[in-house]
Short mmCIF file of C-alpha atoms and ligand atoms in Angstrom, two decimals:
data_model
loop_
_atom_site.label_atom_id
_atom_site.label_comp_id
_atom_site.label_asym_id
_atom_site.label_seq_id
_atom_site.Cartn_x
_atom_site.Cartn_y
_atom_site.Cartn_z
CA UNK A 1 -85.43 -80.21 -38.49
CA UNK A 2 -86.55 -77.24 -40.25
CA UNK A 3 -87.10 -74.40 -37.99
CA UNK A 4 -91.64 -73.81 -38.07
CA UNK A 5 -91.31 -71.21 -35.19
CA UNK A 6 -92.95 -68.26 -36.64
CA UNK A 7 -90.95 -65.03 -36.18
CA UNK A 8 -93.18 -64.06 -33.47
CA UNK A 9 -93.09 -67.27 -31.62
CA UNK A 10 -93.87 -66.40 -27.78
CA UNK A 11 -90.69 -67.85 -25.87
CA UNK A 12 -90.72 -66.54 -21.58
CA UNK A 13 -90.12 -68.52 -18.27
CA UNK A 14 -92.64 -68.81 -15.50
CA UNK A 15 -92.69 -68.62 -11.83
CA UNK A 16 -94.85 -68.65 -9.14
CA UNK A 17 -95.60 -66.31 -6.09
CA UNK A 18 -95.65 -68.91 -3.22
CA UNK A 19 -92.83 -71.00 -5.02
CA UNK A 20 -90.50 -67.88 -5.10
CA UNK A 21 -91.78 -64.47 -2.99
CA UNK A 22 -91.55 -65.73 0.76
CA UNK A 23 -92.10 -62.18 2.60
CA UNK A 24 -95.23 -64.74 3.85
CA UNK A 25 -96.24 -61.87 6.27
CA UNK A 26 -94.54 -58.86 5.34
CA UNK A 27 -96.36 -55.66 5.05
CA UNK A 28 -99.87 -56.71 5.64
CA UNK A 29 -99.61 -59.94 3.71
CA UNK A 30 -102.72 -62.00 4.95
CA UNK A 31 -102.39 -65.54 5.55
CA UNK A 32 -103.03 -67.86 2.60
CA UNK A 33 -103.47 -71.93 2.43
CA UNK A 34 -100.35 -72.58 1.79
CA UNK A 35 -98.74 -70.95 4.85
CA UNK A 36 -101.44 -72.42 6.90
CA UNK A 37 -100.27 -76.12 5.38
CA UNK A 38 -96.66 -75.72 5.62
CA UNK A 39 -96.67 -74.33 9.10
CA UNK A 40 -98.76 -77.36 9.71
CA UNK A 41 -95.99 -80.64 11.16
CA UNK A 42 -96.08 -83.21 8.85
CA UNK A 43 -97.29 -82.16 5.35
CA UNK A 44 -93.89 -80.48 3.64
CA UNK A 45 -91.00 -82.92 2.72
CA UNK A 46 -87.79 -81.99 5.60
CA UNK A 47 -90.68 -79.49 7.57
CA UNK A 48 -89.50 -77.10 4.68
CA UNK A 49 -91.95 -73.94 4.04
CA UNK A 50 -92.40 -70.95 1.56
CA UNK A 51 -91.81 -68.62 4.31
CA UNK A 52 -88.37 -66.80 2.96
CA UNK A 53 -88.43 -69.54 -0.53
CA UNK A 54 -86.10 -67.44 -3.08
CA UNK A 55 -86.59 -64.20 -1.04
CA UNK A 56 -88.00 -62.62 -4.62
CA UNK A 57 -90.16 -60.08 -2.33
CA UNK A 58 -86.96 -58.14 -1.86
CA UNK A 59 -84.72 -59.32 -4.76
CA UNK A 60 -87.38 -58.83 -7.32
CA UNK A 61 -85.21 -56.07 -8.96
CA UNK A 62 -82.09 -59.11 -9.67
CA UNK A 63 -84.40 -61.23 -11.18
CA UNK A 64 -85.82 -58.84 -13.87
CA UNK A 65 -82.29 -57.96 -14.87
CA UNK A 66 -81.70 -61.43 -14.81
CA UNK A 67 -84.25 -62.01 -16.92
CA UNK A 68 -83.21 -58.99 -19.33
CA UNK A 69 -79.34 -59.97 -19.36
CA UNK A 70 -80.71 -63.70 -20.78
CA UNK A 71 -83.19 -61.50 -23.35
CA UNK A 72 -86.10 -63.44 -21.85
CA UNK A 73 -88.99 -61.65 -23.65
CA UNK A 74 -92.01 -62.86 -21.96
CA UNK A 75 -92.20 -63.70 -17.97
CA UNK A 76 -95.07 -65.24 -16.40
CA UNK A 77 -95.41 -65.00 -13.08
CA UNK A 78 -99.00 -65.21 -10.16
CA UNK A 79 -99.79 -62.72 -8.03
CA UNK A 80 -100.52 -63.81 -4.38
CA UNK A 81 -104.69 -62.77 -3.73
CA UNK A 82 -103.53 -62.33 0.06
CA UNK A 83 -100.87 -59.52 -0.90
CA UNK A 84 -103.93 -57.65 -2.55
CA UNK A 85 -106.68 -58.47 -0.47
CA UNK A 86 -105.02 -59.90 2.66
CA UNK A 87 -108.54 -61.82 3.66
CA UNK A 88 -109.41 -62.57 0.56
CA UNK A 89 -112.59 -60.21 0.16
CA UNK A 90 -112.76 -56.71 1.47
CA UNK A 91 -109.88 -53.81 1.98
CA UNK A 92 -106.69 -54.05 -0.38
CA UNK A 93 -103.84 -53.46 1.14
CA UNK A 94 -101.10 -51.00 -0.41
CA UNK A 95 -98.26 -52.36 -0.05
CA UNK A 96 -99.18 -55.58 -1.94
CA UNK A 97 -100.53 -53.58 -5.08
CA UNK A 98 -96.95 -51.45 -4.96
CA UNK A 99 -95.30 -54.58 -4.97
CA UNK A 100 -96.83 -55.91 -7.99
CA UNK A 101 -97.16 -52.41 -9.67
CA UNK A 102 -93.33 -51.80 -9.19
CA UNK A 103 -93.14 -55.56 -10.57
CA UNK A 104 -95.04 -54.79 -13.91
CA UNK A 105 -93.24 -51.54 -14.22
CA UNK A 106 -90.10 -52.83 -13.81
CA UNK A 107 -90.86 -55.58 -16.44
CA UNK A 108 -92.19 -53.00 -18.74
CA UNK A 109 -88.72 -50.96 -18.23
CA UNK A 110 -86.69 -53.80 -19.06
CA UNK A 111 -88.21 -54.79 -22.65
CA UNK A 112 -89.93 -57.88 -20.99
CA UNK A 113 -94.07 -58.58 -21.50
CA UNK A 114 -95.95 -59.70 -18.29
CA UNK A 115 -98.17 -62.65 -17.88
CA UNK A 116 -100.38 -62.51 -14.72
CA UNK A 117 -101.41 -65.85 -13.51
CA UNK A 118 -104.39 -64.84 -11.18
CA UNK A 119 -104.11 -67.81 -9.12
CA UNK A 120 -101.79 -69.93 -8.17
CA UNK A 121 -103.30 -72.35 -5.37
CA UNK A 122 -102.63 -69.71 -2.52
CA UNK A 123 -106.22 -69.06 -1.54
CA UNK A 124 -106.76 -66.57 1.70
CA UNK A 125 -107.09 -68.63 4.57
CA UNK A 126 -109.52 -66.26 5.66
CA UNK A 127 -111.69 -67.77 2.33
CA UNK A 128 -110.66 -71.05 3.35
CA UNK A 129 -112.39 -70.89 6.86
CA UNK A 130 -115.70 -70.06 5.04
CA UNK A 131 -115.17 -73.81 3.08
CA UNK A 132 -113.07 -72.04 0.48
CA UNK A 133 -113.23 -73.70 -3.25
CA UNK A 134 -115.96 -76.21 -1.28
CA UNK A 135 -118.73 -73.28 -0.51
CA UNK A 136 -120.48 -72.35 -4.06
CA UNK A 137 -119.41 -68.47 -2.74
CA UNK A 138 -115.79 -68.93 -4.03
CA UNK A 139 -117.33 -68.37 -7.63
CA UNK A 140 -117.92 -64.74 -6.24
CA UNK A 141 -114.65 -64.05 -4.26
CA UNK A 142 -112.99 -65.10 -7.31
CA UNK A 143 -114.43 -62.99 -9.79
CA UNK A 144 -114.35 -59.65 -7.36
CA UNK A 145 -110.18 -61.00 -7.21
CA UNK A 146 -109.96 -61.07 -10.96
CA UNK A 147 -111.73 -57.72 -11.55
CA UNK A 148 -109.72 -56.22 -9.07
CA UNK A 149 -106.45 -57.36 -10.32
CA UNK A 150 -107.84 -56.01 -14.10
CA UNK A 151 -108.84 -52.62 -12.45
CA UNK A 152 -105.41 -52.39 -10.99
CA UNK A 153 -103.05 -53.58 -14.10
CA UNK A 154 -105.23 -54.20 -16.74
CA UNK A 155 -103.67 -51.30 -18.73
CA UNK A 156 -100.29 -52.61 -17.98
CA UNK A 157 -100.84 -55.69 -18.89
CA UNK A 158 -101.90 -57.48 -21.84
CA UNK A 159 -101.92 -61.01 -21.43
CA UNK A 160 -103.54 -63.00 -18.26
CA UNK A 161 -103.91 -66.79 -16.95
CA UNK A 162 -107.20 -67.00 -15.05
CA UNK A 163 -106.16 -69.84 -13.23
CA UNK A 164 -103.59 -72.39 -12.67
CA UNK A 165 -103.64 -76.14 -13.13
CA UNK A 166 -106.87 -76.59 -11.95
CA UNK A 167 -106.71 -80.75 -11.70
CA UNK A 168 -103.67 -80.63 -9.15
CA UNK A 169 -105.75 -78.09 -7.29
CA UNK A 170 -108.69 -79.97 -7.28
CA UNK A 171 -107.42 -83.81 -6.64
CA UNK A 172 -104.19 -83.32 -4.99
CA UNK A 173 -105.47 -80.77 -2.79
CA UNK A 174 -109.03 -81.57 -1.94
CA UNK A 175 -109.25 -85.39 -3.12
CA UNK A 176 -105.89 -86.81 -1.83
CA UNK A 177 -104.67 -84.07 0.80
CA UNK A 178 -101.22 -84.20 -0.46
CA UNK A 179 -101.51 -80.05 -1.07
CA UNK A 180 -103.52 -77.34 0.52
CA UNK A 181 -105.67 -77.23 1.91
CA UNK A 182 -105.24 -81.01 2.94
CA UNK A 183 -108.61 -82.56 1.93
CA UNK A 184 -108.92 -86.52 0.72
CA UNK A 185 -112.35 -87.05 0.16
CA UNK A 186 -114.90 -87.65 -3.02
CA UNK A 187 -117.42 -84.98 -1.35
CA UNK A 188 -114.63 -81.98 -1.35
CA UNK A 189 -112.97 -83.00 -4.51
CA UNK A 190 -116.44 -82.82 -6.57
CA UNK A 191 -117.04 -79.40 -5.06
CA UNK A 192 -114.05 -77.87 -5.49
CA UNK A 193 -113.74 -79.30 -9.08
CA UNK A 194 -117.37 -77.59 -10.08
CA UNK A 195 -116.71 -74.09 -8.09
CA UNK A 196 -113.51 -74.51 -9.59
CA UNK A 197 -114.86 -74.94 -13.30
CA UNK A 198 -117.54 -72.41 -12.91
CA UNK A 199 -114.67 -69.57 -11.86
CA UNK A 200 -112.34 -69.97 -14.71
CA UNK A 201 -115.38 -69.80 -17.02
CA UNK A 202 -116.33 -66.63 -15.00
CA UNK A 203 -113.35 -65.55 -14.04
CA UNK A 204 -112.64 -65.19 -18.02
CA UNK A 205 -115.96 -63.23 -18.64
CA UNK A 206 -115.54 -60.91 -15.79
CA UNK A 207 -112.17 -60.10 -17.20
CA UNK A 208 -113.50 -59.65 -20.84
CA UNK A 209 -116.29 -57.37 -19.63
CA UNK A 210 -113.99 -55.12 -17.73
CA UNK A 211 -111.21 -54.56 -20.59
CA UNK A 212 -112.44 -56.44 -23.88
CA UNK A 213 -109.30 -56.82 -25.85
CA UNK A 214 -107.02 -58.35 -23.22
CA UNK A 215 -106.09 -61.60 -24.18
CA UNK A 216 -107.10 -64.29 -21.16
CA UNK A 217 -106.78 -67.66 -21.21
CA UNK A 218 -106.59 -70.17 -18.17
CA UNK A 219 -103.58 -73.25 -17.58
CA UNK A 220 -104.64 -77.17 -17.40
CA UNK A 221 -102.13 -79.97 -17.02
CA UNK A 222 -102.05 -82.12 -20.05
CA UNK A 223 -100.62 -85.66 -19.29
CA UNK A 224 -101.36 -89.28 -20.52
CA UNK A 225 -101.94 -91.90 -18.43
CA UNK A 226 -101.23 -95.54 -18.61
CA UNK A 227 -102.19 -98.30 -16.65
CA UNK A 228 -99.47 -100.14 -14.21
CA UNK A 229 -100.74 -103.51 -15.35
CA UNK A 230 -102.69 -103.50 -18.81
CA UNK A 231 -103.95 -107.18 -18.36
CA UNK A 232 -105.26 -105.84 -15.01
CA UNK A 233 -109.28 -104.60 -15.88
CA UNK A 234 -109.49 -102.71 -12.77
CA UNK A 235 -106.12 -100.92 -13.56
CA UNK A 236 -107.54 -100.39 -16.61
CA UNK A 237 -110.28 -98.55 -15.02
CA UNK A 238 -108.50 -96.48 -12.40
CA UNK A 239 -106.64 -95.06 -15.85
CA UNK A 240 -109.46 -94.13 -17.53
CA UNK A 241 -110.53 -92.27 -14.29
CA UNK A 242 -107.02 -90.88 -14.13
CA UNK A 243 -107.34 -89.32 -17.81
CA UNK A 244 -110.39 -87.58 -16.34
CA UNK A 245 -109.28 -86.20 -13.20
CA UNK A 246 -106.06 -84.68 -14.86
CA UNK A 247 -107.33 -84.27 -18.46
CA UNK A 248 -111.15 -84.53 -19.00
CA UNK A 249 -112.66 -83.34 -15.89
CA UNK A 250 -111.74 -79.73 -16.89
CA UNK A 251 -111.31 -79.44 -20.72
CA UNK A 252 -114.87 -81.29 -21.04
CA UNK A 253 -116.61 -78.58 -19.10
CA UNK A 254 -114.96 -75.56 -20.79
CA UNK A 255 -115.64 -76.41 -24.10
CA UNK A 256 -119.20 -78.91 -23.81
CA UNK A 257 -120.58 -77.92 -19.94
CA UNK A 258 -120.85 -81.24 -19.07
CA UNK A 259 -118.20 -83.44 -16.83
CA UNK A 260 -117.17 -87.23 -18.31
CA UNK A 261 -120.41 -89.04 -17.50
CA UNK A 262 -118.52 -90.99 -14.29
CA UNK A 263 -117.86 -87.42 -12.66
CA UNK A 264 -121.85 -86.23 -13.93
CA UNK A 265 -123.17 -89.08 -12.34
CA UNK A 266 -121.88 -88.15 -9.08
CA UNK A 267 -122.31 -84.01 -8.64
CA UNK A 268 -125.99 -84.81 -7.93
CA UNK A 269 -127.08 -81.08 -6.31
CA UNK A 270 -123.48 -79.71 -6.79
CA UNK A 271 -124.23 -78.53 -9.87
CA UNK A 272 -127.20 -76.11 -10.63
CA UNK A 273 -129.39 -75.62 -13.77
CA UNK A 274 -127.93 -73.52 -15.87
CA UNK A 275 -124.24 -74.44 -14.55
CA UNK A 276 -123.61 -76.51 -17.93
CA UNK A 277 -123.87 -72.92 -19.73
CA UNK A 278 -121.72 -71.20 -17.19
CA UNK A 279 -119.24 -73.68 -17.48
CA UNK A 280 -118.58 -72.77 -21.23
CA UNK A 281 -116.38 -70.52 -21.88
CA UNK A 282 -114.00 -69.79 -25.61
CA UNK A 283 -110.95 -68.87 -23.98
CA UNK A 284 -108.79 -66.27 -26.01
CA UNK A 285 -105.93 -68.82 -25.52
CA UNK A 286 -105.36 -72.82 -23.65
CA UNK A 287 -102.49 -73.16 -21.74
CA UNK A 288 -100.98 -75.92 -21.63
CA UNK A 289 -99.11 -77.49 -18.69
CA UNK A 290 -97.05 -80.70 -19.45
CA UNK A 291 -94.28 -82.81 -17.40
CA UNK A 292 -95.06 -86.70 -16.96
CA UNK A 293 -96.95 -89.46 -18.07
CA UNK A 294 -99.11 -91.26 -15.21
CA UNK A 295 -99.74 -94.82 -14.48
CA UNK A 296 -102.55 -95.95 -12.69
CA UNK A 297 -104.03 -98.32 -10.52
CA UNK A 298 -106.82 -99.16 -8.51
CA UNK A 299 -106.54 -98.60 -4.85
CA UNK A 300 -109.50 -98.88 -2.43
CA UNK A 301 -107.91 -96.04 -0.18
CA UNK A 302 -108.05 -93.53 -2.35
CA UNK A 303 -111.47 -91.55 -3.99
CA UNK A 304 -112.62 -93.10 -7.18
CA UNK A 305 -110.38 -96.19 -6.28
CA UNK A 306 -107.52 -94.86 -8.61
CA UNK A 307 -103.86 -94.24 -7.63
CA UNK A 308 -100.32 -93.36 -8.66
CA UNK A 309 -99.26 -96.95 -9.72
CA UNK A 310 -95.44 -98.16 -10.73
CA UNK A 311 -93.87 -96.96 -13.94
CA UNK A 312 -92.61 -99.67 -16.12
CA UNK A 313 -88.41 -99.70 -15.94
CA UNK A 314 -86.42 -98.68 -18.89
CA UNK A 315 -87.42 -95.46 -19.60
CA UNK A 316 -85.39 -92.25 -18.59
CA UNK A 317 -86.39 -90.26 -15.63
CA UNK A 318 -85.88 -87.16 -14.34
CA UNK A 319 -84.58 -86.34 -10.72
CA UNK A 320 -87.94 -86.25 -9.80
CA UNK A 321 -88.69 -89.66 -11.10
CA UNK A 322 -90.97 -88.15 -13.87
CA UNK A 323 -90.58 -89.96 -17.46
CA UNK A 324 -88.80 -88.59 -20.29
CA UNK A 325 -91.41 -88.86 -23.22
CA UNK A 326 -91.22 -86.65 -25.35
CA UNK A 327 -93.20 -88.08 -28.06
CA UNK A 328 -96.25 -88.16 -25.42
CA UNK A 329 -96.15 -84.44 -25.16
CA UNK A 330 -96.37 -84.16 -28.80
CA UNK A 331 -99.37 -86.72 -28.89
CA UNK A 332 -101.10 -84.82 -26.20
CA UNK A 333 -100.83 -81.51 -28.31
CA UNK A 334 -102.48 -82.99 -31.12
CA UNK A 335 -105.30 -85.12 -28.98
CA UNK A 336 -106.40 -81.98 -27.48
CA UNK A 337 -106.00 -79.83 -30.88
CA UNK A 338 -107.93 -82.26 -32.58
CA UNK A 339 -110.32 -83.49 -29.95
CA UNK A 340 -111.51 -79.62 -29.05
CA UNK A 341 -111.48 -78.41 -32.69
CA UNK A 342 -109.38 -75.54 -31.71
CA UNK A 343 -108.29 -74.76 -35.22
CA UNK A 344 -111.99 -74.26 -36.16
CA UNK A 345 -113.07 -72.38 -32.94
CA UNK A 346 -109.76 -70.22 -33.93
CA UNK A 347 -108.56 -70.75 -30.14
CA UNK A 348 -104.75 -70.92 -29.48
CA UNK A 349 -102.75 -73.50 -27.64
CA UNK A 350 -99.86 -71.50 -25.17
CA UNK A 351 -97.68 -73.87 -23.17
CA UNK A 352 -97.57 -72.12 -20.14
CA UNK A 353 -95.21 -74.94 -18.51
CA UNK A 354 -92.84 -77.22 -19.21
CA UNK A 355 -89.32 -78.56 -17.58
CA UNK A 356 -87.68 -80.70 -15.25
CA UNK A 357 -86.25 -81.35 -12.26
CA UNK A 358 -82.41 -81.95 -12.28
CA UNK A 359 -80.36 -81.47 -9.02
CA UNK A 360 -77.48 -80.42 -10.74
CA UNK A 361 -75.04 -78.35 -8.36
CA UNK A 362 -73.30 -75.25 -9.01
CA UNK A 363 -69.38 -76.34 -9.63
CA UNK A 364 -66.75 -73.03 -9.59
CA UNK A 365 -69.52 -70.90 -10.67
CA UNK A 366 -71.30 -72.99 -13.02
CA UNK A 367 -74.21 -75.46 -13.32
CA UNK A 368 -73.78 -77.62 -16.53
CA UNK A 369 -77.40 -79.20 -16.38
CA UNK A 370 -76.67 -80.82 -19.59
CA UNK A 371 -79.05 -83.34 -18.68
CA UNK A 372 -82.26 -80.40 -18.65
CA UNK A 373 -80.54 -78.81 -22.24
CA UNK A 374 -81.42 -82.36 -23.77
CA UNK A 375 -84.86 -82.43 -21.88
CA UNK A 376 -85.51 -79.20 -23.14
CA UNK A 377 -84.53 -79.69 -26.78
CA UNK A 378 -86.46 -82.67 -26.51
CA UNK A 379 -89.64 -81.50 -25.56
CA UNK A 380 -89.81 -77.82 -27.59
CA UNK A 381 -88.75 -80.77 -30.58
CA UNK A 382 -91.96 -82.61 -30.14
CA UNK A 383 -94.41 -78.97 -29.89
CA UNK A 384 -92.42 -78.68 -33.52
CA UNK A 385 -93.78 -81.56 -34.45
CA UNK A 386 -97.09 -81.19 -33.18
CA UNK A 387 -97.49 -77.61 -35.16
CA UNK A 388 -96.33 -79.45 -37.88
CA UNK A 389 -99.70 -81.56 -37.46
CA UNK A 390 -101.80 -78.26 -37.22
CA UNK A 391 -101.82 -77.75 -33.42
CA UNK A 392 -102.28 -74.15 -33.17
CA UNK A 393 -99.13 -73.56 -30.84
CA UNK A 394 -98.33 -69.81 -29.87
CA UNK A 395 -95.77 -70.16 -27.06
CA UNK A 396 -93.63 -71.97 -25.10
CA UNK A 397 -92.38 -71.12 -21.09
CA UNK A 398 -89.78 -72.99 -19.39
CA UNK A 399 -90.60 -73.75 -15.82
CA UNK A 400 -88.97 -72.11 -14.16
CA UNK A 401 -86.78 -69.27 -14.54
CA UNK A 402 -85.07 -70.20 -11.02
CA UNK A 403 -85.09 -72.86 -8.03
CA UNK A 404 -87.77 -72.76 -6.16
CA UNK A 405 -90.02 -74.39 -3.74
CA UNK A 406 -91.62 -77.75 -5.33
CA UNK A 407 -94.84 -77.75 -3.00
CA UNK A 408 -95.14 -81.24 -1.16
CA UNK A 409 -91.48 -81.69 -1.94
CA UNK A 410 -90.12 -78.71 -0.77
CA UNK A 411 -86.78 -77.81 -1.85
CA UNK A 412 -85.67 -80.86 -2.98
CA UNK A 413 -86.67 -80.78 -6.54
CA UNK A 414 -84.61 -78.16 -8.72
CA UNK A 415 -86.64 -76.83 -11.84
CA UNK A 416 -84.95 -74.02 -12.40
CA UNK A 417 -82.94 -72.58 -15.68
CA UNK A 418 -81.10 -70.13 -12.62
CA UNK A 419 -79.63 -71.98 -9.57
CA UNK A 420 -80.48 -70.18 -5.78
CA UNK A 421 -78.76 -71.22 -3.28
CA UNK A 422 -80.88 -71.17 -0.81
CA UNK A 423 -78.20 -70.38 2.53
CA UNK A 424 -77.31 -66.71 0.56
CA UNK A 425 -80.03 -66.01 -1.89
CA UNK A 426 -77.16 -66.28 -4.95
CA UNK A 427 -78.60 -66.86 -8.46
CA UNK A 428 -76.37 -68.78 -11.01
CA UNK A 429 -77.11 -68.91 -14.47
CA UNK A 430 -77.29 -72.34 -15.53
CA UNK A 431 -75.81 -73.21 -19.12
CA UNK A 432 -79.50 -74.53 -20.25
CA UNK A 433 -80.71 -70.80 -19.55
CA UNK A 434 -77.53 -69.78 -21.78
CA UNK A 435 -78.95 -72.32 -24.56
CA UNK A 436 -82.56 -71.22 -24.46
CA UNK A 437 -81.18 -67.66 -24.93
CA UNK A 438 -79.45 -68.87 -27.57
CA UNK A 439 -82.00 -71.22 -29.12
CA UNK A 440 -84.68 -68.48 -28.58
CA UNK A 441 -82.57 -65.99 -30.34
CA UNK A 442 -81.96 -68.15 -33.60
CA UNK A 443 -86.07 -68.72 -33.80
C1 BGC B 501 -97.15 -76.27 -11.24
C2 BGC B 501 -95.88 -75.71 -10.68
C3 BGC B 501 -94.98 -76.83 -10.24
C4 BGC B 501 -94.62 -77.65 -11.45
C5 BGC B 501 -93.73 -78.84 -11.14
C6 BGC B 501 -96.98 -77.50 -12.05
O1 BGC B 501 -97.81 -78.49 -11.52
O2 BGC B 501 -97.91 -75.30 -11.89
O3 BGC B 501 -96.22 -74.85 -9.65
O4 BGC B 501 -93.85 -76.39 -9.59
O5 BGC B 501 -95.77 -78.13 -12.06
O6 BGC B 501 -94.36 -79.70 -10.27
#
C-alpha cells in the first residue's frame, strides 16, 4: 500500500504511572486506589501489586534514553494525582512535582514531545473515602487536579489527555469490581459514569481557560461488540448494552449531552439540569483506545444483565486471549468519524493506544516478538485504511513502550515493545520496537 502518513504523522509509545513507577510511597507519595486494591488479598492475579512494577521512579533517566536511542518522538505517559497532591485536595508535595518536572525536562532534553495523561485510574484514596467518582464533589477535585497540573507544566507541555478510558473506569471498576476501587453495582456505576462525564467535559474547559492554545483532548476505548449467540434475543440485547457501556455511554454525552436512552432512563436525580450542557464539550483532539472485539451475553449476576460471553473459535488471539481483527479497528475508526461528524466539527482522531500482549521471552539477549511486529503492521494497516475513508487520523502510540503491570492480571500479560525483567529491572529492546523505529522512520 501506498504510504498516506503525512510527513508529520504523530508516531510515540505510552505508559502509565501505576503500570510502571512503583515508588508507591516514596517521598510523600499519598495512597491512591490502586494501592489500596492490590494490597487488598484476593483482587490481583498471583497477589501481584504495583508497589516496585518497572521501578521507573528511579530508572526514569534509562527509559528516556531508551526512548531517544529508538528515535521515539512522542511519549505519553500519566502523572500519579497522589505524587502531586498526596490526598488528593490540599498541600502539593515537592518531591512529586520534581519528579515529574525532571521527567518533562528530561524529555524536552532528549528531542522527545510529552503527552500528560491527567488520570490514569489512580484516584487518592483519601478522595475515595469521601465516595470518590460516586460523590458529585469529584467534578471539583478533578478540575483543581487538572489546573494544577497546567499551572505546574503547562508551559512545558503542549499536548494533554484529560482522562483515560473512562468506560473501563466506570464498569470494570465501579459496575463489576474487577478494578479499583472494587464496586459491582448499577447505583455506583451510573454515578461514577455521570461525575465521570461531567469532569472530562470540565476538566477540558478548565484547562482551556488556564492556557488557551494547549491542545487537550481526553482517551475512550473504541471496541465492537458481538453477541455470543446471534439467534439468542437476549444476547442480542446484552450486546447492544455492551456497545453502550464501552462505546456510547461516553462519546454520546461529549458530543449530544445526553446518555443512550437505556442509561437516561435510569440516572433519575444523578443528573442535574443543566448537566446535558456541561457534558458537551469539542475536544481539541479524540483519542482513541483500541485492542479487542467483545462478545456478549446476558447474565442475571451482573448490572444491566450483560456479560463477557465466549468468542467464536477460529480466529487468532493474542496471549491475552484478545482477537486479532484488524479490519474491526478500521471499521470502528470510520463509525465514530462518521457517526460524530468529526471532519465537519474539524476535531481530530489520535490513537492514544494500541498493542498486544505476547509473552515472548528474552533468548541470548533478544526478544523476537515476531508475532506483535505482524499485530502491529496489522493494525497501523487498517488506521491507513480508515484515513483513506476520511477519518481524520493524527497519531498513532504503541502500548506500551515496556512490560508492565496489566491491572487485574498483574504481570502476566506482556505489552511491551521493551522487555523488563522484573527480578533485575533489565530492559531489552524487543525487535518490534527495532521495526517501529524503522517503520516510523520511513513515514
Ligand atoms: C489501558 C492500559 C492497559 C491496556 C491493556 C487500556 O485499557 O489504558 O492501562 O494496560 O489497555 O489492557
Amino acid at each position: 500500500m501506498k504510504n498516506i502518513f503525512p510527513k508529520d504523522f504523530i508516531w510515540g509509545t505510552a505508559t502509565a504511572a501505576y503500570q510502571i513507577e512503583g515508588a508507591w510511597n516514596k517521598d510523600g507519595k499519598g495512597e491512591s486506589i490502586w494501592d489500596r486494591f492490590c494490597h487488598e488479598e484476593g483482587n490481583i492475579l498471583n497477589g501481584d501489586t504495583g508497589d516496585v512494577a518497572c521501578d521507573h521512579y528511579h530508572k526514569w533517566e534509562e527509559d528516556l534514553d531508551l526512548l531517544k536511542d529508538n528515535n521515539i518522538k512522542h511519549y505519553r505517559f500519566s502523572i500519579a494525582w497522589t505524587r502531586i497532591i498526596p490526598n488528593g485536595t490540599g498541600d502539593t508535595s515537592a518531591a512529586g512535582i520534581d519528579f515529574y518536572s525532571n521527567l518533562i525536562d528530561g524529555m524536552i532534553e532528549r528531542g522527545i514531545t510529552p503527552w500528560i495523561t491527567v488520570y490514569h485510574w489512580d484516584l487518592p484514596q483519601a478522595l475515595q473515602d469521601k465516595g470518590g467518582w460516586t460523590n458529585r464533589e469529584s467534578v471539583e477535585w478533578f478540575k483543581n487536579y487538572v489546573a494544577t497540573l497546567v499551572d505546574l507544566f503547562g508551559d512545558r507541555v503542549n499536548d494533554w489527555i484529560i482522562f483515560n478510558e473512562p468506560s473501563v473506569h466506570s464498569w470494570l471498576g465501579h459496575g463489576l469490581g474487577f478494578h479499583a476501587p472494587g464496586f459491582n453495582e448499577e447505583s455506583t456505576y451510573l454515578k461514577a459514569l455521570h461525575h465521570i462525564n461531567l469532569s472530562i467535559a470540565e476538566g477540558y474547559r478548565t484547562a482551556k481557560s488556564i492556557r488557551p492554545n494547549l491542545n487537550v483532548g481526553s482517551s475512550y476505548t473504541l471496541l465492537p461488540t458481538y453477541p455470543e449467540n446471534e439467534n439468542n434475543d437476549e444476547d442480542v440485547t446484552a450486546t447492544k448494552r455492551m456497545f453502550e457501556i464501552w462505546n456510547t455511554n461516553h462519546f454520546d454525552p461529549l458530543f449530544t449531552g445526553a446518555y443512550p436512552a437505556f442509561i437516561q432512563e435510569k440516572m433519575g436525580n444523578i443528573m442535574q439540569d443543566g448537566d446535558d450542557a456541561k457534558l458537551q464539550e469539542n475536544l481539541d483532539f479524540i483519542g482513541v483506545q483500541h485492542y479487542n472485539a467483545l462478545h456478549s451475553t446476558h447474565s442475571e449476576s451482573h448490572i444491566f444483565n450483560v456479560f463477557f460471553g465466549e468468542k467464536p473459535k477460529g480466529i487468532p488471539q493474542t496471549d491475552y486471549g484478545w482477537m486479532i481483527q484488524p479490519d474491526d479497528f478500521e471499521k470502528c475508526l470510520v463509525w465514530l468519524s462518521d457517526h460524530y461528524d468529526l471532519n465537519k466539527k474539524n476535531i481530530p482522531i489520535v490513537i492514544t493506544e494500541n498493542g498486544a500482549a505476547f509473552t515472548d521471552p528474552v533468548v541470548d539477549g533478544a526478544c523476537n516478538d515476531e508475532r506483535r511486529i505482524d499485530y502491529l503492521s496489522g493494525y497501523i494497516g487498517a488506521v491507513e485504511k480508515a484515513i483513506k475513508q476520511s477519518a481524520p487520523i493524527q497519531g498513532y502510540f504503541v502500548w506500551s513502550f515496556m512490560d508492565n503491570f496489566e491491572w487485574a492480571d498483574g504481570y502476566s500479560q506482556r505489552f511491551g515493545v521493551v522487555h523488563v525483567d522484573y527480578d533485575t529491572m533489565k530492559r531489552t529492546p524487543k525487535k518490534s520496537l527495532l521495526w517501529f523505529k524503522d517503520f516510523t522512520e520511513k513515514h
